[in-house]
PDB file of N, CA and C in Angstrom:
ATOM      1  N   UNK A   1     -14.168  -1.953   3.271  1.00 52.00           N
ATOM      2  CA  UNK A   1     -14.190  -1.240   2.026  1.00 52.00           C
ATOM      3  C   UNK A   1     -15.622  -0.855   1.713  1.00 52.00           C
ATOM      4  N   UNK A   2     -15.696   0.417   1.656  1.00 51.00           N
ATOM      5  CA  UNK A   2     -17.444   0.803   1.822  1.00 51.00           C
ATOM      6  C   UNK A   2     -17.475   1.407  -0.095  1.00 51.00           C
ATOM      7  N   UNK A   3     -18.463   1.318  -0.815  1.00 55.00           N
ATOM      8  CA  UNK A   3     -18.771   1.224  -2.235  1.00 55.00           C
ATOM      9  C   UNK A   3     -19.254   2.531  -2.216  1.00 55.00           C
ATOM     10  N   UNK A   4     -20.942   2.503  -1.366  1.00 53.00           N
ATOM     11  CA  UNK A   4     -21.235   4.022  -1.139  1.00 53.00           C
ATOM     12  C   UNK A   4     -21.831   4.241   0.368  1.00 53.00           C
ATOM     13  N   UNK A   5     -22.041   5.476   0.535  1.00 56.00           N
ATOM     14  CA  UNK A   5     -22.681   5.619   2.010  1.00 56.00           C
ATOM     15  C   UNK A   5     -23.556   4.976   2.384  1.00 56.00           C
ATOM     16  N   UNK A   6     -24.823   4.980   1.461  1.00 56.00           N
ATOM     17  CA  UNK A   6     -26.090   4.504   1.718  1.00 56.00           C
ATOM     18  C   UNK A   6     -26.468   3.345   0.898  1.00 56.00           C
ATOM     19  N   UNK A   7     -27.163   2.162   1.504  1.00 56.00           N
ATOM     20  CA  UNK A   7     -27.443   1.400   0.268  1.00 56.00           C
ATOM     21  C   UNK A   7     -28.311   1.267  -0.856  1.00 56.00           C
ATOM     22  N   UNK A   8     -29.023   0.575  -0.916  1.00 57.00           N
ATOM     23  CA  UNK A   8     -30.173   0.487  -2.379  1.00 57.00           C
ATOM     24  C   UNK A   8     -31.072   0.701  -1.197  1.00 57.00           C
ATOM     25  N   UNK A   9     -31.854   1.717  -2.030  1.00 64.00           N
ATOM     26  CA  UNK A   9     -33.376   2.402  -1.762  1.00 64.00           C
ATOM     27  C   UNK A   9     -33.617   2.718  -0.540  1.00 64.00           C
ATOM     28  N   UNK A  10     -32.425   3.719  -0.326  1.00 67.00           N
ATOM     29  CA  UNK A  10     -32.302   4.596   0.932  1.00 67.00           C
ATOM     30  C   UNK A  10     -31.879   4.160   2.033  1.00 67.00           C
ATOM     31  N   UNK A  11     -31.544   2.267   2.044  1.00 69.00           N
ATOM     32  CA  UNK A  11     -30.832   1.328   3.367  1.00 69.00           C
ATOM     33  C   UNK A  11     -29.681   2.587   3.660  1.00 69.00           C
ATOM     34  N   UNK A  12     -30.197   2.363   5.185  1.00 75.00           N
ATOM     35  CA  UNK A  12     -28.774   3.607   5.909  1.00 75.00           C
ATOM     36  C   UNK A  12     -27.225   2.149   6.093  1.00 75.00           C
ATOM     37  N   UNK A  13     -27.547   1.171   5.757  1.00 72.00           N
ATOM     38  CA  UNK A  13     -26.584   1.002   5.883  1.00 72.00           C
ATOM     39  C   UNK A  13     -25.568   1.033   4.528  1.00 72.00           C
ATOM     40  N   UNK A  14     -24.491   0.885   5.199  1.00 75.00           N
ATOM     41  CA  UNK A  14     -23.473   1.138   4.345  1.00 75.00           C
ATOM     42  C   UNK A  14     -23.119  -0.219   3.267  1.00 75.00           C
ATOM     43  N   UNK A  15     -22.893  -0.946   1.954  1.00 76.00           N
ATOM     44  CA  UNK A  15     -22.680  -1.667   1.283  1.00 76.00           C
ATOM     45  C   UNK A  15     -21.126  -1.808   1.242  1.00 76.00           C
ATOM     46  N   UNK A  16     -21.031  -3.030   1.193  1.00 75.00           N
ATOM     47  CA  UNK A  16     -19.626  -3.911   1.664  1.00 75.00           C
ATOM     48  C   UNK A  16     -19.315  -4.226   0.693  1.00 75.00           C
ATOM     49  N   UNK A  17     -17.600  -4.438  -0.002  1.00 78.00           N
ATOM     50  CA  UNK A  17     -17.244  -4.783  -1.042  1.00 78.00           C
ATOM     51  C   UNK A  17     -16.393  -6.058  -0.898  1.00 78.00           C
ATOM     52  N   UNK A  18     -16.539  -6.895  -1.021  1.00 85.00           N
ATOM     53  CA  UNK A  18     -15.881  -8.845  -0.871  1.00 85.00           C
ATOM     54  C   UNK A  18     -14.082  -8.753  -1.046  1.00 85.00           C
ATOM     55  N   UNK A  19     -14.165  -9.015  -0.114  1.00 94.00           N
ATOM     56  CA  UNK A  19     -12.068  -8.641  -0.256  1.00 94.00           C
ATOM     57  C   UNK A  19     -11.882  -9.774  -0.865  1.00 94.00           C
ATOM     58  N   UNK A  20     -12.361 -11.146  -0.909  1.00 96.00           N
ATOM     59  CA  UNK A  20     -11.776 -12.201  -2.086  1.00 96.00           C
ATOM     60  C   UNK A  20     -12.846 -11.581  -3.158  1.00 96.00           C
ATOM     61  N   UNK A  21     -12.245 -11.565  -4.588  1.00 97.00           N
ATOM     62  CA  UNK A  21     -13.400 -11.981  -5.556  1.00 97.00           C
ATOM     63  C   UNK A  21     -12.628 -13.164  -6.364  1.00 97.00           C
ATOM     64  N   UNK A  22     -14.261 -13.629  -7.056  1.00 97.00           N
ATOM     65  CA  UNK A  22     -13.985 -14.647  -7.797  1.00 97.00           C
ATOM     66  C   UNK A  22     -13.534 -14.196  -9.451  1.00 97.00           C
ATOM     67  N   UNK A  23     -13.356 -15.090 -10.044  1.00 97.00           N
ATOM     68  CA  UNK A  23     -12.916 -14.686 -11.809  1.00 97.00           C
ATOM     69  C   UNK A  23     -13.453 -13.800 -12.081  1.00 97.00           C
ATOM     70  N   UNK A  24     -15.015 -13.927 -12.409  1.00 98.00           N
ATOM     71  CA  UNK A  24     -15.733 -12.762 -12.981  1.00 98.00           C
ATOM     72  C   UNK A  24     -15.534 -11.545 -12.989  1.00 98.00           C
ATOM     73  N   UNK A  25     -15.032 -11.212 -11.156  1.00 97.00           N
ATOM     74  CA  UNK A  25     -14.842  -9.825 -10.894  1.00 97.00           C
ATOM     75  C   UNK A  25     -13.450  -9.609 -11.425  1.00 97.00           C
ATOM     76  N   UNK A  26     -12.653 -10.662 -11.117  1.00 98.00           N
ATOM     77  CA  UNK A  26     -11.226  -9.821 -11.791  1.00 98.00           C
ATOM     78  C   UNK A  26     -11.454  -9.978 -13.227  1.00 98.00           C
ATOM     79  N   UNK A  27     -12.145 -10.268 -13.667  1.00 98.00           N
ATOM     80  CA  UNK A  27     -12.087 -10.459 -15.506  1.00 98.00           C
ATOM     81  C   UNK A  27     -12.297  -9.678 -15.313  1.00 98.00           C
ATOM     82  N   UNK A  28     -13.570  -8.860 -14.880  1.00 98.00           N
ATOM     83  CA  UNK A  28     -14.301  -7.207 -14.718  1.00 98.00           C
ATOM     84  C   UNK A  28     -13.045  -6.409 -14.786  1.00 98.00           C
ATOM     85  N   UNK A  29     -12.812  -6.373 -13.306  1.00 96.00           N
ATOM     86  CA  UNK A  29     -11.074  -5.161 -13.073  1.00 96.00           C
ATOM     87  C   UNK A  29     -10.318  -5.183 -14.203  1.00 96.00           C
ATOM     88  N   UNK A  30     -10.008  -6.234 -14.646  1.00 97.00           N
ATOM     89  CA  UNK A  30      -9.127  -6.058 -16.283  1.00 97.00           C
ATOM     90  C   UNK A  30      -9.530  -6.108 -17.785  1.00 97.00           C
ATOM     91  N   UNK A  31     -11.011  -6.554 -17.732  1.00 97.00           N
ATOM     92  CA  UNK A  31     -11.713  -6.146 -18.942  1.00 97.00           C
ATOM     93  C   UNK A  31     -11.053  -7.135 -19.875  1.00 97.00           C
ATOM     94  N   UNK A  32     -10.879  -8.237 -19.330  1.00 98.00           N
ATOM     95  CA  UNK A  32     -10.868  -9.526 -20.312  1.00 98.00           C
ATOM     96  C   UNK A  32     -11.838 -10.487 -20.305  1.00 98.00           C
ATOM     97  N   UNK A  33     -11.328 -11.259 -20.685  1.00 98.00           N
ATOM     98  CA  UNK A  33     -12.595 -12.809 -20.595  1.00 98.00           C
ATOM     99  C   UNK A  33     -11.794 -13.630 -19.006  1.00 98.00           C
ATOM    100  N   UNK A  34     -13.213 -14.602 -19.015  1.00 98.00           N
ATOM    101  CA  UNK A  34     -12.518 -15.274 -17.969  1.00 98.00           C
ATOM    102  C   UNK A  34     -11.548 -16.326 -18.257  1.00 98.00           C
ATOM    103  N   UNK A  35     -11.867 -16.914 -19.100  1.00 98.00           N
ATOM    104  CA  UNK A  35     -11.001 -17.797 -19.880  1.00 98.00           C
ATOM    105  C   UNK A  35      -8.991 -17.070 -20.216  1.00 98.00           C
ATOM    106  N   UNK A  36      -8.837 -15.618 -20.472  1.00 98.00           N
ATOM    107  CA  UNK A  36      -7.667 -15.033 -20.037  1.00 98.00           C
ATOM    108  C   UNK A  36      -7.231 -14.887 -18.631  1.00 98.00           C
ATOM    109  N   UNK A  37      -8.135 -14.643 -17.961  1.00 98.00           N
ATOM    110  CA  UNK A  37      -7.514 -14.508 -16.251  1.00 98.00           C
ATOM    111  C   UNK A  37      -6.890 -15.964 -15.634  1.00 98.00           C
ATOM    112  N   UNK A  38      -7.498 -17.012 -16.268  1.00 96.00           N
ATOM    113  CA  UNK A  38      -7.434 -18.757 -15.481  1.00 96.00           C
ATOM    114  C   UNK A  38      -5.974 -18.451 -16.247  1.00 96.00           C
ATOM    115  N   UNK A  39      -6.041 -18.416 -17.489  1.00 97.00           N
ATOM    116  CA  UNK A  39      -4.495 -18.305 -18.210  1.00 97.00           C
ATOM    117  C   UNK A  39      -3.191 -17.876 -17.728  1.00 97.00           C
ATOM    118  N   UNK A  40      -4.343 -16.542 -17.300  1.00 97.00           N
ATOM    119  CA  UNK A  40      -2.873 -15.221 -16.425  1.00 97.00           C
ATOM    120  C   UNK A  40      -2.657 -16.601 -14.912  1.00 97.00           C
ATOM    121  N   UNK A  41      -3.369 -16.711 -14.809  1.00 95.00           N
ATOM    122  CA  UNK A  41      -3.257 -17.382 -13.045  1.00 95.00           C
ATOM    123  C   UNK A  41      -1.937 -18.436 -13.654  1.00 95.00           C
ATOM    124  N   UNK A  42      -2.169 -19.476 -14.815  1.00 94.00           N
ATOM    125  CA  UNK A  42      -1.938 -20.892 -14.928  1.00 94.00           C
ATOM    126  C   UNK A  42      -0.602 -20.673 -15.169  1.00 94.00           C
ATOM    127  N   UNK A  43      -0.111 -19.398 -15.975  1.00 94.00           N
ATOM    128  CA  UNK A  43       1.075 -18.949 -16.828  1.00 94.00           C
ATOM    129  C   UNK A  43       1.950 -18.126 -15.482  1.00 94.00           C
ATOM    130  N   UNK A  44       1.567 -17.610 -14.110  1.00 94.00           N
ATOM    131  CA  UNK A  44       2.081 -17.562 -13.175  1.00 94.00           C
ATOM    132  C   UNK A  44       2.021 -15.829 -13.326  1.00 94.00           C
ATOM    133  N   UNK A  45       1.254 -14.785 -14.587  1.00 96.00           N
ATOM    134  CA  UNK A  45       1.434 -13.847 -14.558  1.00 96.00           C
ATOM    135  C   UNK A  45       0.418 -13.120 -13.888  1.00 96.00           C
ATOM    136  N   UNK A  46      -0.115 -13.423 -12.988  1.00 97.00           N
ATOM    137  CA  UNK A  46      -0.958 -12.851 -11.951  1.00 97.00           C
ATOM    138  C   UNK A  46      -1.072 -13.101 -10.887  1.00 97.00           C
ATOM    139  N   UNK A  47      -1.085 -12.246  -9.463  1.00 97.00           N
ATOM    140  CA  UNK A  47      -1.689 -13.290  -8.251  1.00 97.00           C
ATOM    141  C   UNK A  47      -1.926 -14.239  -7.833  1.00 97.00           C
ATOM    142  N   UNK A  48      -1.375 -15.099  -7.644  1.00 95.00           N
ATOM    143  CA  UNK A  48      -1.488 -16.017  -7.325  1.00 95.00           C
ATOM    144  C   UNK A  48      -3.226 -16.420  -6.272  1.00 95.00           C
ATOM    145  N   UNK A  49      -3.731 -17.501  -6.743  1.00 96.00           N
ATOM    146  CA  UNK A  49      -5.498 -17.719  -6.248  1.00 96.00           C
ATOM    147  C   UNK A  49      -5.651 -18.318  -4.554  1.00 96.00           C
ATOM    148  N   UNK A  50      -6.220 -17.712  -3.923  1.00 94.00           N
ATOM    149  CA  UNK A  50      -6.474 -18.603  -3.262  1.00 94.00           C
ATOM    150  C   UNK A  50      -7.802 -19.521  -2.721  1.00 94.00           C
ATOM    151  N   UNK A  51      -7.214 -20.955  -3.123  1.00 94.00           N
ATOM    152  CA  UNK A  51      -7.743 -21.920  -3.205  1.00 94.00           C
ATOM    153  C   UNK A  51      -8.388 -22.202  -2.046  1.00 94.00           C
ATOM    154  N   UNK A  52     -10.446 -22.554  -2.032  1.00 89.00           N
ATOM    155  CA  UNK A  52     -11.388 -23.178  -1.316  1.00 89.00           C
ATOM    156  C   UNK A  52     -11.507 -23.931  -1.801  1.00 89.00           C
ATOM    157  N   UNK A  53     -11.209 -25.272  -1.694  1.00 93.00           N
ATOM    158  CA  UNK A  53     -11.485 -26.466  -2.094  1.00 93.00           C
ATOM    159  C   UNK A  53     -11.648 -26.836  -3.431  1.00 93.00           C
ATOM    160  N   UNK A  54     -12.719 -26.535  -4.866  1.00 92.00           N
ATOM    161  CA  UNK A  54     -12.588 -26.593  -6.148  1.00 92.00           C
ATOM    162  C   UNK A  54     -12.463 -24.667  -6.506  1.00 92.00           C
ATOM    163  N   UNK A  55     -12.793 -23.942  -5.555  1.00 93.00           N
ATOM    164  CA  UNK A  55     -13.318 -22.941  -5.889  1.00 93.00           C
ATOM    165  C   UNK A  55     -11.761 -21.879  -5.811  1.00 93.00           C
ATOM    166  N   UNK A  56     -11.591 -21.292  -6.490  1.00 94.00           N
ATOM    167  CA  UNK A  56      -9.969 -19.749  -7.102  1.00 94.00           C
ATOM    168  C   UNK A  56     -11.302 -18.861  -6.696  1.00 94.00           C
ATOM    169  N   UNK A  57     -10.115 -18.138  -5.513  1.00 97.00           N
ATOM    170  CA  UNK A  57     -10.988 -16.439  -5.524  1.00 97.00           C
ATOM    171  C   UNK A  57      -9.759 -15.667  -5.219  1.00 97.00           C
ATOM    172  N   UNK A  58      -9.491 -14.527  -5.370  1.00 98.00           N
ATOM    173  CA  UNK A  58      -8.187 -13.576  -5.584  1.00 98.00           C
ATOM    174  C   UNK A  58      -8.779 -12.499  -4.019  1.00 98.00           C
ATOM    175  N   UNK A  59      -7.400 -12.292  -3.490  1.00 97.00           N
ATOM    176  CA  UNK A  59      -7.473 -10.930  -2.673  1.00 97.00           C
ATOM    177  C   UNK A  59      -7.856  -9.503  -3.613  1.00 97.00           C
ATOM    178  N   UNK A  60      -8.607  -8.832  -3.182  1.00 97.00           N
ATOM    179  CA  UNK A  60      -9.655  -7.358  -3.950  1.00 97.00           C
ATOM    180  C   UNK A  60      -8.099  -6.565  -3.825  1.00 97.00           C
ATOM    181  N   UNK A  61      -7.406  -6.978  -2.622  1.00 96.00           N
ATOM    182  CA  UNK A  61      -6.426  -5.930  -2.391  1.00 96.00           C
ATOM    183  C   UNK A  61      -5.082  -5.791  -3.050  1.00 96.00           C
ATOM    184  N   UNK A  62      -4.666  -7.670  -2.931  1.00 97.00           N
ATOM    185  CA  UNK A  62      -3.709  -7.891  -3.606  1.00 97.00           C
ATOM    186  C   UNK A  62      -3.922  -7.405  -5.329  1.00 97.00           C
ATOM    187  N   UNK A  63      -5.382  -7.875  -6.142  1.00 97.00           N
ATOM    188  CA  UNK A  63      -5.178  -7.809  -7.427  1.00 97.00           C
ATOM    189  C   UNK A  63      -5.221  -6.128  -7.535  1.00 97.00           C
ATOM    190  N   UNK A  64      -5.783  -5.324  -6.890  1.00 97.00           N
ATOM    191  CA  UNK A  64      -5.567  -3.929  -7.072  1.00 97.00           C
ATOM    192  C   UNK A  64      -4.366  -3.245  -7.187  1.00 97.00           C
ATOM    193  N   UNK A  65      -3.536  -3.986  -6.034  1.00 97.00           N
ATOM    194  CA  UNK A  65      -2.034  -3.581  -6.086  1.00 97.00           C
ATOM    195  C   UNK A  65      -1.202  -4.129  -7.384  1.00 97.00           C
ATOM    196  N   UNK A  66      -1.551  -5.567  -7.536  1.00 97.00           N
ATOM    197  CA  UNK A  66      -0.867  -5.679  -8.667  1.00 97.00           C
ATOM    198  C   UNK A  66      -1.176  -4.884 -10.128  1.00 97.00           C
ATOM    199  N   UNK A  67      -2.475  -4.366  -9.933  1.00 97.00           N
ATOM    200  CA  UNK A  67      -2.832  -3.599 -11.638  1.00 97.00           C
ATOM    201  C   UNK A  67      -2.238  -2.235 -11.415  1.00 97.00           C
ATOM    202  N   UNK A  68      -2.325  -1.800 -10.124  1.00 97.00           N
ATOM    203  CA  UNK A  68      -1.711  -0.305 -10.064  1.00 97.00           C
ATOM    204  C   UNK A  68      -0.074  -0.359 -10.409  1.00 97.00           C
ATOM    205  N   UNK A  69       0.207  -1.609  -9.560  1.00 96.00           N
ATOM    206  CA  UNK A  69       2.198  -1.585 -10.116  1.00 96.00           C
ATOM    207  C   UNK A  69       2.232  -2.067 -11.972  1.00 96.00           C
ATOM    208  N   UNK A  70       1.122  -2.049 -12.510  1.00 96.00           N
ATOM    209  CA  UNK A  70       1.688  -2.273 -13.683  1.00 96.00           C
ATOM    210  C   UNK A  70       1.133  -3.394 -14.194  1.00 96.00           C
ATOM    211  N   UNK A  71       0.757  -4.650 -13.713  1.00 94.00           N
ATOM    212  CA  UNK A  71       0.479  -6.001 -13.872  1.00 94.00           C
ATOM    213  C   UNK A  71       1.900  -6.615 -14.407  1.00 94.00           C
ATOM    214  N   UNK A  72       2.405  -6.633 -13.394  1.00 94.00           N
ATOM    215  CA  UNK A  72       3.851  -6.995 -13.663  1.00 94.00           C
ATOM    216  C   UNK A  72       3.759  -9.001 -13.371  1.00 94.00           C
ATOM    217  N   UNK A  73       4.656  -9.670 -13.860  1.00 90.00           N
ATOM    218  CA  UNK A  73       4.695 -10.990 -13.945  1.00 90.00           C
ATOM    219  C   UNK A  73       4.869 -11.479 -12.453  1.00 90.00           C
ATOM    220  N   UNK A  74       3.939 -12.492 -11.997  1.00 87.00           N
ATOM    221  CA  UNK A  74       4.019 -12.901 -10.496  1.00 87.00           C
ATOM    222  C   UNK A  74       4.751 -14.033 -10.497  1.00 87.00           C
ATOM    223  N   UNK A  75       5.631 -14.947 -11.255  1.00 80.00           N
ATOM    224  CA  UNK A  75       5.941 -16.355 -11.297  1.00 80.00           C
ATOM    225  C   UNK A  75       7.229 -15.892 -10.408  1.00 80.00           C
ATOM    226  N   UNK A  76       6.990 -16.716  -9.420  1.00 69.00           N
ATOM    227  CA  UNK A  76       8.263 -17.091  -8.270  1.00 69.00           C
ATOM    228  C   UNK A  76       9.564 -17.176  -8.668  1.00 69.00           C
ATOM    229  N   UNK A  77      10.079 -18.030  -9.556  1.00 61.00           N
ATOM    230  CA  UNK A  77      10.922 -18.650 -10.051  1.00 61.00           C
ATOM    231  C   UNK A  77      11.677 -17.540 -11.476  1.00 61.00           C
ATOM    232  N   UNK A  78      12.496 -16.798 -11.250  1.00 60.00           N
ATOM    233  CA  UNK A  78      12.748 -16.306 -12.257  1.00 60.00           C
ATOM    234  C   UNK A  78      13.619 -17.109 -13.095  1.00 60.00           C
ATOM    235  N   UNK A  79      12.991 -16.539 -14.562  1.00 59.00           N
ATOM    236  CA  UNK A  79      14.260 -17.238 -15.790  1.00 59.00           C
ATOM    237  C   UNK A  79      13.295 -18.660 -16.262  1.00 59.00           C
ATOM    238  N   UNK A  80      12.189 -18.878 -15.757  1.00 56.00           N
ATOM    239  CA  UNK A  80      11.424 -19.945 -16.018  1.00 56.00           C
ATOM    240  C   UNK A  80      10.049 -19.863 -16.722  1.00 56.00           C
ATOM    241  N   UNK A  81      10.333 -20.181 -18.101  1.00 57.00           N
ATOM    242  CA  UNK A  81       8.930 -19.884 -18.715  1.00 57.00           C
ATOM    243  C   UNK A  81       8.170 -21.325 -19.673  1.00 57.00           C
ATOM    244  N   UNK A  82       7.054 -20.675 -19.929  1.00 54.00           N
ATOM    245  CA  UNK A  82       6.450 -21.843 -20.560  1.00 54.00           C
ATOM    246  C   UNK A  82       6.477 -22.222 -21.654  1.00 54.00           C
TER     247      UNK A  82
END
């Protein structure tokens, strides 16, 4: 996933975009707090995280797909709420 052609201050190379991100960035993509995204994760209405040891980081690809379909509810289990 290339951001732009060239990098900072004329680097010919090309800048790379992190296919996991962590909270911050998906708080970014949805323009909430981070404290709402741990929520969306905990409440089952988002993507599900995947877990490095203490550390939640989300697929760039998966959470894109899910905001383009809508941000539709991810909990497995239908008919089951909190």
């Amino acid at each position: 996933m290339l951001v732009s052609p060239a990098g900072a201050a004329g680097d010919p190379r090309p800048q790379l975009r992190p296919e996991l991100i962590d909270v911050d960035d998906f708080a970014g993509l949805l323009g909430v707090s981070t404290r709402h995204v741990r929520r969306l994760a905990d409440a089952g209405k988002c993507p599900p995280p995947v877990r490095l040891g203490k550390c939640c980081r989300w697929s760039r690809r998966t959470v894109e797909a899910w905001i383009a379909d809508g941000c539709p509810n991810c909990r497995k289990r239908p008919g089951v709420t909190r």
